[in-house]
Amino acid sequence: MSVSITDVARAAGVSASTVSRALRGQPGVSGEVAAQITAVAARLGYTASRSASSLASGRTFTIGVVVPYVGRWFFGTVLDAAEHVFSAAGYDVLLYNLGSPETRKRFFTKMPVRKRVDAVLSLLIPDEEESAALRSLGVPLATTVGGARPGFTVVGIDDRAGTESAVRHLVNLGHRRIGMISGSSGPQHWTTPIARRQAYLEVLADAGIEHDPALEADGDYTVEGGERAMTELLAAARPPTAVFAQSDEMAMGALRALRRHRLRVPDDVSVVGFDDHELADVVGLTTVAQPVAGQGAEAARLLLRQLDEPDAGQPGQVRMPIRLVLRETTAPPRPRGPQ
Amino acid sequence: MSVSITDVARAAGVSASTVSRALRGQPGVSGEVAAQITAVAARLGYTASRSASSLASGRTFTIGVVVPYVGRWFFGTVLDAAEHVFSAAGYDVLLYNLGSPETRKRFFTKMPVRKRVDAVLSLLIPDEEESAALRSLGVPLATTVGGARPGFTVVGIDDRAGTESAVRHLVNLGHRRIGMISGSSGPQHWTTPIARRQAYLEVLADAGIEHDPALEADGDYTVEGGERAMTELLAAARPPTAVFAQSDEMAMGALRALRRHRLRVPDDVSVVGFDDHELADVVGLTTVAQPVAGQGAEAARLLLRQLDEPDAGQPGQVRMPIRLVLRETTAPPRPRGPQ
DNA sequence: CTGTTAGCGCGTTCAA
DNA sequence: TTGAACGCGCTAACAG
């Protein structure tokens, strides 16, 4: 088998407990002995068994990260940043990718993270039952999506403000028929699409524009969905001259649909996205930028802090800044003849 | 504390070993007793401690996945698919995101996966020393990038064939000045860019086209790098009429550079990418499609098989199919006057 | 088919 | 400053 703590102890001529203390930098070991032990451990290629040490200490030095789709840019980027923070602090990351309802259900019923992690970062919005399941783990919890949730540290953005800046921009350009491609809120329990829709309606009302339900379509947060949604909107009796998409991926799908319909952007239709996807710049997409990696890193840091100071009181809530990035997909509506 | 196996045993009126056997579906427990135990365990919300069970059994039911950048589409997609296969089989995934040289070095010196995983899937190409470190873990190993490597199961594509189909396509359209934007092979030990370059040179030679070093530039596998590289190529004395980019992300960067130079695609310059990125279709990019998720899933399956049949002999090697996808970024070169 | 016994490899007392 | 003894929660080998 592989080298254990007693092997190191024997080779160094000390007891296992001394090795344990020395390697973890605990006080109570003379510098000389500690150095000697460190050297021997390195020579033997010794690593403490996480299973054994967590069984003995109760700590796992592992963080569970729950993600709906690792493959999607937004989540991949959040995860990337969070992982860096965790690993720099000596924590490992256990990844749970819960795209389908089945995997999600399996996760929340079997709870494979139980007794396996010191904290959980959730990039999906748990419903009430799922939240309760997570809280029952008895470890610090955080999320980077959605609104406040009891027991969770939340790092997010101001969805209303972001949406307002986008839709106002279109209004200010002179648009009156402004469509919206929303992300579905269905099985994922997003509050995000709801908040953004509300803000959209408010800006329209503020501008004295009557809301037309025919100008709303569901894009399912995907490129294909965005394309479908845009196609729907174009089929309306009076199609929009501008569209706000609740994510850049849907906006890109919309761009594709517009191209297929031989409509020019922004001459015929303006498009605004949300996120500032890494490829938004490539397609020249005007969008609401949010610090995606920043949110992952911040959530990770807050989680680590809770781990360090267990009695720090209630989990906090952080709002990161957003900002409208003007590119080439928005312009004033084309002047038309009367009516 | 939380509920342990002895709590369940007591509540069910049996011994701990019987509980252990029953819950793992082992033979040697009467159906009646097993059902009773399962019910009690569910009622108490019992989950076996992975630390304790792996300490006792030697198995961790965890797979280590090593990735250079989770945030990048290619790796995120591979990881997504692999994770689904692993979790469906009851394995957890430990994620190691080794983007920077420091994190990479830390990983390979401290080897935090030691004694923590039953197998490792590496999405980065380890150099010889790193390979040896991984082999020293004594667990099945697989990778989805690069060429054959002793001790590793390799799932990949035929880079030469893919590149050939792309460059031949440009040649057949009538292009003679064909540039290439390559991925750097520097610190990541890629063999991929080398294989693709070789194929590029061969197709040119086959077509009787003299190779011009001024038509090659390094795009670092990123959008920004691709943009820089394209800008370089455009500055050549005789710029290319077509460009093959070794990844879609670099191709998209090239498209951006071309747009900034007010050159039209494909009228002025043709562009071919590699990967079939999810957004390649949005920008109409002609590219070499490879089954990205497919490779992740296949590698995961092969790894699980090795876990089931430890004496299955040498690790295998799988080549997945590639295919050229024609879209809107390629066309014959614009006819020019003499010279 | 079931219970008893003995570790798995550590961290953590307590005494020395 | 160090070592011996014990237990973390579970699985495996052996009895019955």
XYZ file of C-alpha atoms (C1' of nucleotides) in Angstrom:
710
model
C 0.000 0.000 0.000
C 0.956 3.594 0.114
C 2.960 5.365 2.779
C 1.163 6.143 6.012
C 1.852 8.333 8.975
C 3.440 5.494 10.892
C 5.899 4.903 8.065
C 6.993 8.490 8.356
C 7.108 8.261 12.138
C 9.306 5.191 12.042
C 11.633 6.645 9.416
C 11.991 9.823 11.427
C 12.366 8.026 14.720
C 9.422 9.740 16.376
C 5.819 8.935 17.156
C 2.873 9.292 14.823
C 1.365 12.087 16.874
C 4.502 14.145 16.527
C 4.435 13.673 12.794
C 0.812 14.741 12.713
C 1.532 17.878 14.697
C 4.664 18.773 12.785
C 3.083 18.422 9.370
C 0.128 20.567 10.280
C 2.345 23.237 11.726
C 0.925 22.905 15.205
C 2.815 24.288 18.170
C 4.547 21.928 20.502
C 7.177 20.523 18.200
C 10.786 21.670 18.325
C 11.912 23.335 15.134
C 14.640 20.825 14.597
C 12.400 17.796 14.853
C 9.771 19.452 12.699
C 12.247 20.148 9.922
C 13.501 16.600 10.084
C 9.978 15.212 9.848
C 9.093 17.475 6.955
C 12.127 16.268 5.082
C 11.372 12.608 5.685
C 7.746 13.078 4.663
C 8.788 14.745 1.437
C 11.311 12.040 0.680
C 8.717 9.334 1.183
C 6.094 11.257 -0.770
C 3.702 11.170 2.125
C 0.261 12.761 1.988
C -2.195 12.380 4.807
C -5.270 10.388 3.873
C -8.163 12.804 3.679
C -10.567 10.053 4.623
C -8.716 9.244 7.778
C -8.054 12.803 8.809
C -11.582 13.955 8.235
C -12.898 10.958 10.085
C -10.704 11.864 13.017
C -11.109 15.618 12.918
C -14.598 16.045 11.561
C -13.418 18.474 8.909
C -13.323 17.498 5.271
C -11.516 20.436 3.696
C -13.870 20.059 0.811
C -16.485 22.414 -0.572
C -19.483 21.179 -2.515
C -20.396 23.240 -5.550
C -23.785 22.660 -7.119
C -24.247 23.818 -10.705
C -27.098 23.503 -13.191
C -24.880 23.325 -16.284
C -21.103 23.492 -16.054
C -20.944 23.759 -19.808
C -22.657 27.121 -19.928
C -20.435 30.125 -20.020
C -21.984 31.870 -17.048
C -21.743 28.932 -14.673
C -18.400 27.754 -15.982
C -16.977 31.193 -15.345
C -18.411 31.471 -11.833
C -17.150 28.003 -11.013
C -13.722 28.743 -12.411
C -13.298 31.760 -10.183
C -14.709 30.081 -7.091
C -12.515 27.047 -7.547
C -9.409 29.218 -7.598
C -10.323 30.792 -4.294
C -11.129 27.470 -2.674
C -8.047 25.657 -3.866
C -5.800 28.544 -2.891
C -7.172 28.153 0.637
C -6.425 24.442 0.645
C -9.933 23.237 -0.040
C -10.925 20.708 -2.656
C -14.052 21.125 -4.736
C -16.692 18.455 -5.149
C -18.698 19.231 -8.255
C -22.355 18.391 -8.727
C -23.759 19.103 -12.152
C -27.527 18.962 -11.936
C -28.773 19.806 -15.400
C -31.625 17.357 -15.700
C -34.561 17.044 -13.299
C -33.538 13.450 -12.590
C -30.000 14.242 -11.549
C -31.323 17.103 -9.528
C -33.859 14.931 -7.765
C -31.299 12.227 -7.142
C -28.979 14.762 -5.607
C -31.519 16.201 -3.231
C -32.907 12.877 -2.102
C -29.637 11.007 -1.670
C -27.729 14.083 -0.555
C -24.318 12.707 -1.429
C -22.686 15.765 0.092
C -23.796 14.833 3.571
C -20.750 14.344 5.755
C -18.556 15.061 2.775
C -18.240 18.830 2.693
C -17.557 21.730 5.022
C -19.690 24.155 3.013
C -21.835 24.379 -0.109
C -21.895 26.930 -2.901
C -25.033 26.611 -4.980
C -25.191 28.129 -8.445
C -28.739 27.006 -8.872
C -31.709 28.322 -6.987
C -33.090 25.656 -4.721
C -36.814 25.594 -4.126
C -38.026 25.643 -0.545
C -37.728 21.911 -0.044
C -34.257 21.818 -1.551
C -33.172 24.770 0.558
C -34.296 22.951 3.646
C -32.360 19.879 2.578
C -29.232 21.961 2.182
C -29.724 23.701 5.504
C -30.078 20.302 7.161
C -26.441 19.678 6.283
C -25.547 22.117 8.996
C -22.787 23.802 7.023
C -22.358 27.343 5.665
C -24.286 27.957 2.454
C -23.920 30.492 -0.338
C -25.374 31.212 -3.740
C -24.650 33.605 -6.573
C -28.041 33.581 -8.201
C -31.455 34.826 -7.254
C -32.583 36.816 -4.301
C -32.340 36.545 -0.553
C -32.825 33.137 0.971
C -32.768 32.236 4.655
C -29.545 30.568 5.652
C -27.723 31.511 2.463
C -25.071 34.085 1.834
C -26.098 35.702 -1.426
C -23.785 37.402 -3.879
C -25.610 38.940 -6.783
C -26.404 41.979 -8.837
C -29.222 44.434 -8.961
C -31.354 42.839 -11.656
C -33.800 45.708 -11.702
C -31.152 48.349 -12.179
C -29.480 46.310 -14.894
C -32.691 45.790 -16.785
C -33.653 49.410 -16.378
C -30.411 50.628 -17.895
C -30.921 48.347 -20.877
C -34.548 49.161 -21.567
C -34.105 52.870 -20.849
C -31.332 52.920 -23.392
C -33.763 51.633 -25.997
C -36.420 54.100 -24.943
C -33.964 56.961 -25.119
C -33.016 55.936 -28.636
C -36.644 56.517 -29.533
C -37.982 52.988 -29.608
C -41.625 52.450 -28.682
C -42.148 48.857 -29.649
C -39.665 47.109 -27.390
C -39.834 43.346 -27.149
C -38.375 41.121 -24.462
C -36.928 37.642 -24.665
C -37.056 36.210 -21.177
C -35.467 33.226 -19.538
C -37.996 30.698 -18.394
C -38.514 30.499 -14.694
C -40.020 27.037 -14.797
C -38.272 24.119 -13.194
C -35.186 26.054 -12.140
C -37.023 28.318 -9.713
C -35.336 31.416 -10.973
C -36.443 34.650 -9.485
C -34.163 36.453 -11.892
C -36.470 36.433 -14.939
C -39.307 37.678 -12.801
C -37.331 40.579 -11.395
C -36.122 41.534 -14.845
C -39.591 41.368 -16.313
C -40.909 43.644 -13.608
C -38.266 46.237 -14.307
C -38.975 46.001 -18.030
C -42.655 46.690 -17.441
C -41.887 49.605 -15.164
C -39.616 51.336 -17.622
C -42.251 50.976 -20.312
C -44.899 52.395 -18.024
C -42.619 55.246 -17.029
C -42.154 56.102 -20.676
C -45.869 55.988 -21.294
C -45.582 52.983 -23.550
C -48.421 50.521 -23.477
C -47.320 46.985 -22.842
C -48.058 44.515 -25.632
C -48.002 40.861 -24.506
C -47.285 39.835 -28.083
C -43.843 41.358 -27.652
C -42.768 38.910 -24.977
C -41.368 35.451 -25.699
C -39.576 32.771 -23.738
C -36.001 32.016 -24.802
C -35.155 29.377 -22.205
C -31.739 30.951 -21.595
C -30.292 29.224 -24.634
C -29.135 30.308 -28.086
C -31.717 28.117 -29.787
C -34.440 29.373 -27.491
C -33.473 32.947 -28.241
C -33.697 32.226 -31.931
C -37.141 30.700 -31.568
C -38.317 33.574 -29.411
C -37.113 36.188 -31.873
C -38.846 34.350 -34.688
C -42.037 34.451 -32.668
C -41.716 38.154 -32.048
C -41.165 38.818 -35.721
C -44.399 37.023 -36.494
C -46.394 39.508 -34.401
C -48.867 41.772 -36.113
C -46.653 44.731 -35.322
C -43.160 43.374 -34.668
C -40.743 45.159 -32.326
C -38.122 47.632 -33.469
C -35.943 46.718 -30.497
C -35.513 43.714 -28.254
C -34.131 43.250 -24.782
C -32.885 39.704 -24.182
C -32.401 38.593 -20.590
C -29.139 36.864 -21.453
C -26.445 37.282 -24.076
C -26.894 33.756 -25.292
C -30.532 34.412 -26.077
C -29.543 37.723 -27.651
C -27.150 35.861 -29.919
C -29.911 33.489 -30.904
C -32.015 36.534 -31.686
C -29.247 37.902 -33.887
C -29.194 34.636 -35.780
C -32.941 34.720 -36.290
C -32.747 38.284 -37.540
C -30.040 37.371 -40.004
C -32.113 34.495 -41.298
C -34.992 36.876 -41.814
C -32.657 39.175 -43.720
C -33.188 41.935 -41.209
C -30.256 44.158 -40.395
C -29.041 44.956 -36.910
C -29.295 47.658 -35.712
C -30.828 49.279 -38.814
C -34.013 47.217 -38.762
C -33.984 45.937 -35.201
C -31.916 46.828 -32.140
C -30.826 44.160 -29.663
C -29.571 44.412 -26.084
C -28.336 41.459 -24.067
C -27.445 40.796 -20.455
C -24.218 39.363 -18.963
C -21.398 40.551 -21.219
C -20.562 37.088 -22.447
C -16.961 36.631 -23.532
C -18.113 36.572 -27.146
C -20.495 39.513 -26.875
C -17.713 41.725 -28.118
C -17.152 39.494 -31.144
C -20.685 39.970 -32.366
C -20.731 43.608 -31.277
C -23.571 43.067 -28.827
C -24.741 45.925 -26.623
C -25.304 44.418 -23.202
C -25.530 44.828 -19.454
C -22.189 43.719 -18.034
C -22.061 41.976 -14.700
C -18.926 40.731 -12.909
C -19.450 37.022 -13.408
C -16.103 35.720 -12.216
C -16.173 38.367 -9.527
C -19.363 36.990 -8.068
C -17.942 33.477 -7.922
C -14.792 34.645 -6.213
C -16.661 36.816 -3.752
C -19.096 34.082 -2.810
C -16.203 31.708 -2.269
C -14.415 34.199 -0.053
C -17.504 34.801 2.051
C -17.967 31.087 2.476
C -14.390 30.661 3.630
C -14.824 33.490 6.089
C -17.851 31.791 7.588
C -15.752 28.692 7.953
C -13.088 30.622 9.805
C -15.479 32.530 12.037
C -18.411 30.245 12.714
C -20.059 32.724 15.024
C -20.021 35.646 12.630
C -23.748 35.975 12.819
C -26.170 36.012 9.902
C -24.983 35.232 6.409
C -24.501 38.411 4.418
C -25.711 39.717 1.142
C -23.565 41.425 -1.480
C -24.566 43.391 -4.561
C -21.972 43.708 -7.275
C -21.993 46.593 -9.768
C -23.459 46.347 -13.256
C -22.954 48.642 -16.224
C -24.355 49.077 -19.688
C -21.828 48.384 -22.449
C -22.692 50.097 -25.706
C -21.640 48.289 -28.853
C -23.083 47.978 -32.322
C -26.458 46.311 -32.016
C -28.444 49.330 -30.904
C -29.452 52.465 -32.792
C -32.473 54.721 -33.151
C -35.439 53.134 -34.931
C -35.523 53.667 -38.659
C -37.706 56.624 -39.528
C -40.898 55.426 -41.131
C -43.596 57.057 -43.098
C -46.741 58.129 -41.221
C -48.061 55.168 -39.243
C -23.992 15.026 15.762
C -25.575 13.414 12.751
C -27.031 9.962 12.542
C -24.578 7.090 12.295
C -24.816 3.467 11.319
C -25.158 2.342 14.921
C -28.150 4.632 15.366
C -29.818 2.872 12.475
C -28.769 -0.524 13.788
C -30.218 0.199 17.182
C -33.454 1.573 15.795
C -33.863 -1.442 13.553
C -32.868 -3.904 16.220
C -29.977 -5.401 14.280
C -26.206 -5.087 14.188
C -24.229 -2.454 12.345
C -22.807 -4.952 9.884
C -26.262 -6.037 8.859
C -27.203 -2.464 8.244
C -24.067 -1.969 6.183
C -24.804 -5.056 4.091
C -28.453 -4.255 3.632
C -27.894 -0.678 2.540
C -25.282 -1.647 0.012
C -27.482 -4.365 -1.420
C -25.075 -7.112 -0.540
C -26.275 -10.712 -0.474
C -26.745 -12.378 2.865
C -29.603 -10.333 4.245
C -33.186 -11.580 4.255
C -35.503 -9.479 2.182
C -37.670 -8.674 5.121
C -34.885 -7.401 7.319
C -33.379 -5.470 4.427
C -36.654 -3.689 3.743
C -37.039 -2.861 7.397
C -33.530 -1.455 7.580
C -34.008 0.604 4.434
C -37.157 2.089 5.891
C -35.515 2.981 9.185
C -32.512 4.493 7.436
C -34.783 6.640 5.284
C -36.800 7.730 8.264
C -33.673 8.776 10.125
C -32.168 10.415 7.053
C -29.080 8.312 7.280
C -26.242 8.565 4.782
C -23.028 6.627 5.241
C -19.992 8.778 5.874
C -17.808 8.592 2.807
C -14.721 9.209 4.905
C -15.437 6.275 7.124
C -16.457 3.904 4.388
C -13.531 4.700 2.166
C -11.182 4.379 5.071
C -12.574 0.944 5.762
C -12.998 -0.263 2.200
C -10.184 1.478 0.428
C -12.542 2.767 -2.236
C -13.479 6.426 -2.443
C -16.201 6.413 -5.108
C -14.729 9.641 -6.291
C -13.115 10.553 -9.597
C -10.598 13.347 -9.916
C -11.005 15.550 -12.961
C -8.127 17.850 -13.850
C -8.931 20.777 -16.136
C -6.872 23.703 -17.392
C -9.790 26.166 -17.543
C -13.316 25.167 -16.565
C -14.567 28.446 -17.912
C -13.623 27.671 -21.495
C -16.331 26.237 -23.622
C -14.393 23.191 -24.749
C -13.383 22.050 -21.277
C -16.657 22.996 -19.677
C -18.491 20.894 -22.204
C -16.214 17.892 -21.788
C -16.495 18.159 -18.024
C -20.253 18.479 -18.173
C -20.613 15.264 -20.134
C -18.091 13.343 -18.053
C -19.703 14.429 -14.824
C -23.052 13.083 -15.943
C -21.567 9.675 -16.632
C -19.718 9.577 -13.335
C -22.604 10.713 -11.184
C -25.003 8.323 -12.889
C -22.647 5.532 -11.856
C -22.620 6.720 -8.262
C -19.276 8.488 -8.342
C -18.586 11.979 -7.121
C -16.325 14.328 -9.003
C -13.436 16.202 -7.443
C -12.570 19.136 -9.646
C -9.090 20.593 -10.035
C -8.880 23.723 -12.125
C -5.237 24.315 -12.992
C -5.208 27.403 -15.166
C -2.137 29.114 -13.844
C 1.353 27.645 -13.640
C 1.299 28.113 -9.869
C -1.885 26.174 -9.272
C -0.641 23.544 -11.638
C 2.651 23.216 -9.847
C 0.969 23.139 -6.474
C -1.285 20.366 -7.647
C 1.480 18.175 -8.949
C 3.755 18.642 -5.965
C 1.176 18.294 -3.228
C -0.922 15.788 -5.141
C -4.099 16.399 -3.178
C -5.824 13.583 -5.053
C -3.614 10.994 -3.444
C -5.775 8.582 -1.497
C -8.809 10.611 -2.453
C -9.856 9.229 -5.838
C -10.407 5.929 -7.568
C -9.441 7.280 -10.987
C -8.342 10.461 -12.744
C -9.560 12.088 -15.928
C -7.138 14.714 -17.152
C -8.244 17.349 -19.625
C -4.816 18.849 -19.717
C -1.776 17.245 -21.183
C 0.692 16.420 -18.457
C 4.374 16.607 -19.249
C 6.513 13.572 -18.538
C 7.094 14.421 -14.900
C 3.430 15.135 -14.300
C 2.429 11.929 -16.045
C 4.711 10.001 -13.762
C 3.179 11.714 -10.757
C -0.280 10.712 -11.899
C 0.801 7.150 -12.615
C 2.239 6.941 -9.120
C -1.294 7.259 -7.798
C -1.852 3.705 -8.942
C -5.345 4.371 -10.303
C -6.806 4.227 -13.821
C -6.007 7.305 -15.896
C -7.637 8.847 -18.960
C -7.350 11.970 -21.048
C -9.290 13.557 -23.892
C -6.554 15.690 -25.320
C -3.332 15.046 -27.124
C -1.818 11.854 -28.340
C -0.954 8.484 -26.879
C 0.586 8.442 -23.442
C 1.738 5.403 -21.496
C -0.690 4.456 -18.785
C -3.475 6.678 -20.086
C -6.651 5.792 -21.881
C -6.908 8.366 -24.636
C -10.104 9.537 -26.285
C -9.473 11.965 -29.095
C -9.912 12.902 -32.695
C -7.755 12.678 -35.776
C -6.217 16.135 -35.739
C -4.483 15.604 -39.052
C -7.628 14.547 -40.851
C -9.584 17.430 -39.355
C -6.995 19.976 -40.367
C -6.695 18.461 -43.818
C -10.402 18.764 -44.470
C -10.320 22.408 -43.437
C -7.271 23.455 -45.413
C -8.217 21.343 -48.455
C -11.551 23.104 -48.470
C -9.756 26.434 -48.790
C -7.457 25.090 -51.467
C -10.389 23.704 -53.426
C -12.071 27.083 -53.305
C -9.048 28.418 -55.132
C -7.098 30.041 -52.321
C -3.313 30.104 -52.590
C -2.389 32.405 -49.761
C -3.709 30.507 -46.791
C -2.761 31.693 -43.341
C -2.927 29.804 -40.077
C -3.646 30.959 -36.563
C -2.251 28.343 -34.249
C -2.679 27.606 -30.586
C 0.518 27.989 -28.665
C 2.075 24.771 -27.474
C 4.122 26.440 -24.788
C 3.511 25.702 -21.141
C 0.529 23.435 -21.678
C 2.476 20.761 -23.516
C -0.076 20.476 -26.264
C 0.769 18.147 -29.066
C -2.405 19.248 -30.814
C -1.092 22.471 -32.370
C 1.943 20.619 -33.645
C -0.085 17.894 -35.305
C -2.379 20.465 -36.876
C 0.496 22.526 -38.168
C 2.055 19.491 -39.768
C -1.155 18.657 -41.580
C -1.486 22.263 -42.710
C 1.994 22.200 -44.207
C 1.338 18.912 -45.954
C -1.835 20.068 -47.622
C -0.066 23.172 -48.870
C 2.802 21.084 -50.224
C 0.379 18.688 -51.861
C -1.267 21.585 -53.608
C 2.043 22.911 -54.774
C 1.756 26.020 -52.640
C 4.922 27.404 -51.198
C 4.789 27.940 -47.472
C 5.149 31.497 -46.286
C 6.151 31.817 -42.608
C 4.667 35.301 -42.566
C 1.247 33.665 -42.837
C 1.483 31.913 -39.477
C 0.657 33.563 -36.167
C 0.065 32.421 -32.612
C -3.417 32.963 -31.225
C -2.955 31.400 -27.796
C -6.313 29.605 -28.070
C -8.195 32.720 -27.013
C -10.458 35.216 -28.720
C -8.071 38.083 -27.987
C -5.123 36.047 -29.211
C -6.961 35.251 -32.411
C -7.650 38.911 -32.949
C -4.007 39.819 -32.427
C -2.870 37.037 -34.702
C -5.213 38.083 -37.495
C -4.016 41.648 -37.169
C -0.457 40.405 -37.558
C -1.321 38.429 -40.649
C -3.026 41.421 -42.215
C 0.156 43.399 -41.742
C 2.111 40.994 -43.938
C 3.505 42.209 -47.223
C 1.032 39.979 -49.032
C -1.761 39.178 -46.613
C -3.715 35.931 -46.826
C -7.010 35.539 -48.683
C -8.017 32.753 -46.322
C -7.192 31.731 -42.785
C -7.405 28.459 -40.896
C -7.709 28.973 -37.145
C -6.921 26.029 -34.899
C -9.889 26.794 -32.665
C -13.230 28.499 -33.077
C -12.451 30.976 -30.360
C -9.393 32.164 -32.239
C -11.428 32.193 -35.442
C -13.947 34.475 -33.764
C -11.149 36.762 -32.700
C -10.018 36.786 -36.315
C -13.507 37.746 -37.429
C -13.449 40.648 -35.031
C -10.079 41.818 -36.326
C -11.328 41.612 -39.895
C -14.380 43.634 -39.040
C -12.244 46.288 -37.419
C -10.146 46.456 -40.553
C -13.318 46.871 -42.569
C -12.682 43.686 -44.464
C -15.636 41.559 -45.389
C -15.964 37.866 -44.695
C -15.931 35.827 -46.869
C -15.681 38.332 -49.703
C -12.274 39.666 -48.753
C -11.027 36.918 -46.476
C -12.279 33.407 -45.771
C -12.068 31.918 -42.281
C -12.282 28.320 -41.066
C -12.279 27.325 -37.409
C -11.965 24.126 -35.443
C -14.285 22.650 -32.765
C -17.795 23.691 -33.748
C -18.259 25.917 -30.732
C -21.855 26.370 -29.635
C -21.781 29.898 -31.004
C -20.055 29.048 -34.281
C -23.448 28.824 -35.864
C -24.397 32.272 -34.596
C -21.517 33.908 -36.407
C -21.883 31.585 -39.396
C -18.422 30.142 -38.974
C -17.279 27.302 -41.223
C -15.466 24.864 -38.972
C -14.275 21.351 -38.278
C -16.789 19.799 -35.910
C -15.629 17.396 -33.260
C -17.831 15.611 -30.696
C -16.757 17.507 -27.615
C -19.317 16.227 -25.135
C -18.998 12.816 -26.763
C -15.344 12.646 -25.932
C -15.959 13.498 -22.302
C -18.671 10.888 -21.965
C -16.641 8.218 -23.715
C -13.557 8.847 -21.626
C -15.670 8.646 -18.487
C -17.208 5.367 -19.589
C -13.834 3.838 -20.359
C -12.552 4.906 -16.972
C -15.509 3.305 -15.233
C -14.949 0.126 -17.194
C -11.355 -0.020 -16.023
C -12.639 0.365 -12.501
C -14.993 -2.566 -12.965
C -12.500 -4.828 -14.695
C -9.124 -4.023 -13.209
C -7.364 -6.712 -15.244
C -8.672 -5.571 -18.623
C -5.152 -5.138 -19.930
C -3.707 -2.033 -21.509
C -5.646 1.212 -21.520
C -7.310 1.755 -24.874
C -7.331 4.505 -27.413
C -10.407 5.837 -29.164
C -10.707 8.112 -32.174
C -13.964 9.972 -32.537
C -15.205 11.200 -35.934
C -14.758 14.750 -37.191
C -16.511 16.499 -40.041
C -16.283 19.771 -41.885
C -19.296 22.030 -41.373
C -19.750 24.538 -44.162
C -21.290 27.851 -43.195
C -20.844 31.390 -44.353
C -17.270 32.398 -43.691
C -15.679 30.684 -46.671
C -15.902 31.456 -50.383
C -13.609 31.558 -53.399
C -11.045 34.344 -53.341
C -12.105 37.545 -55.009
C -10.843 37.667 -58.542
C -8.055 40.177 -58.818
C -6.361 41.902 -61.671
C -3.036 40.455 -62.910
C -0.578 39.942 -60.052
C -28.671 -15.387 7.443
C -26.710 -12.693 11.341
C -23.595 -10.835 15.125
C -18.785 -10.161 16.894
C -14.240 -8.711 16.321
C -10.707 -6.192 14.312
C -8.773 -2.840 11.921
C -8.642 1.243 7.997
C -5.153 6.014 9.092
C -5.502 9.618 11.186
C -6.306 13.621 15.194
C -6.756 14.290 19.951
C -6.803 13.716 24.446
C -3.919 12.850 28.619
C 0.319 11.769 31.078
C 4.898 11.814 31.200
C 8.260 18.860 23.879
C 6.864 14.183 23.170
C 4.428 9.489 23.268
C 0.621 6.130 24.379
C -4.026 5.260 24.249
C -8.401 5.968 22.325
C -12.032 6.754 18.995
C -13.916 8.830 14.498
C -17.781 5.488 11.416
C -17.518 2.152 8.680
C -16.384 -2.551 6.117
C -14.337 -7.175 6.153
C -13.252 -11.539 8.020
C -14.702 -14.800 10.898
C -18.025 -17.249 13.996
C -22.112 -18.882 14.977
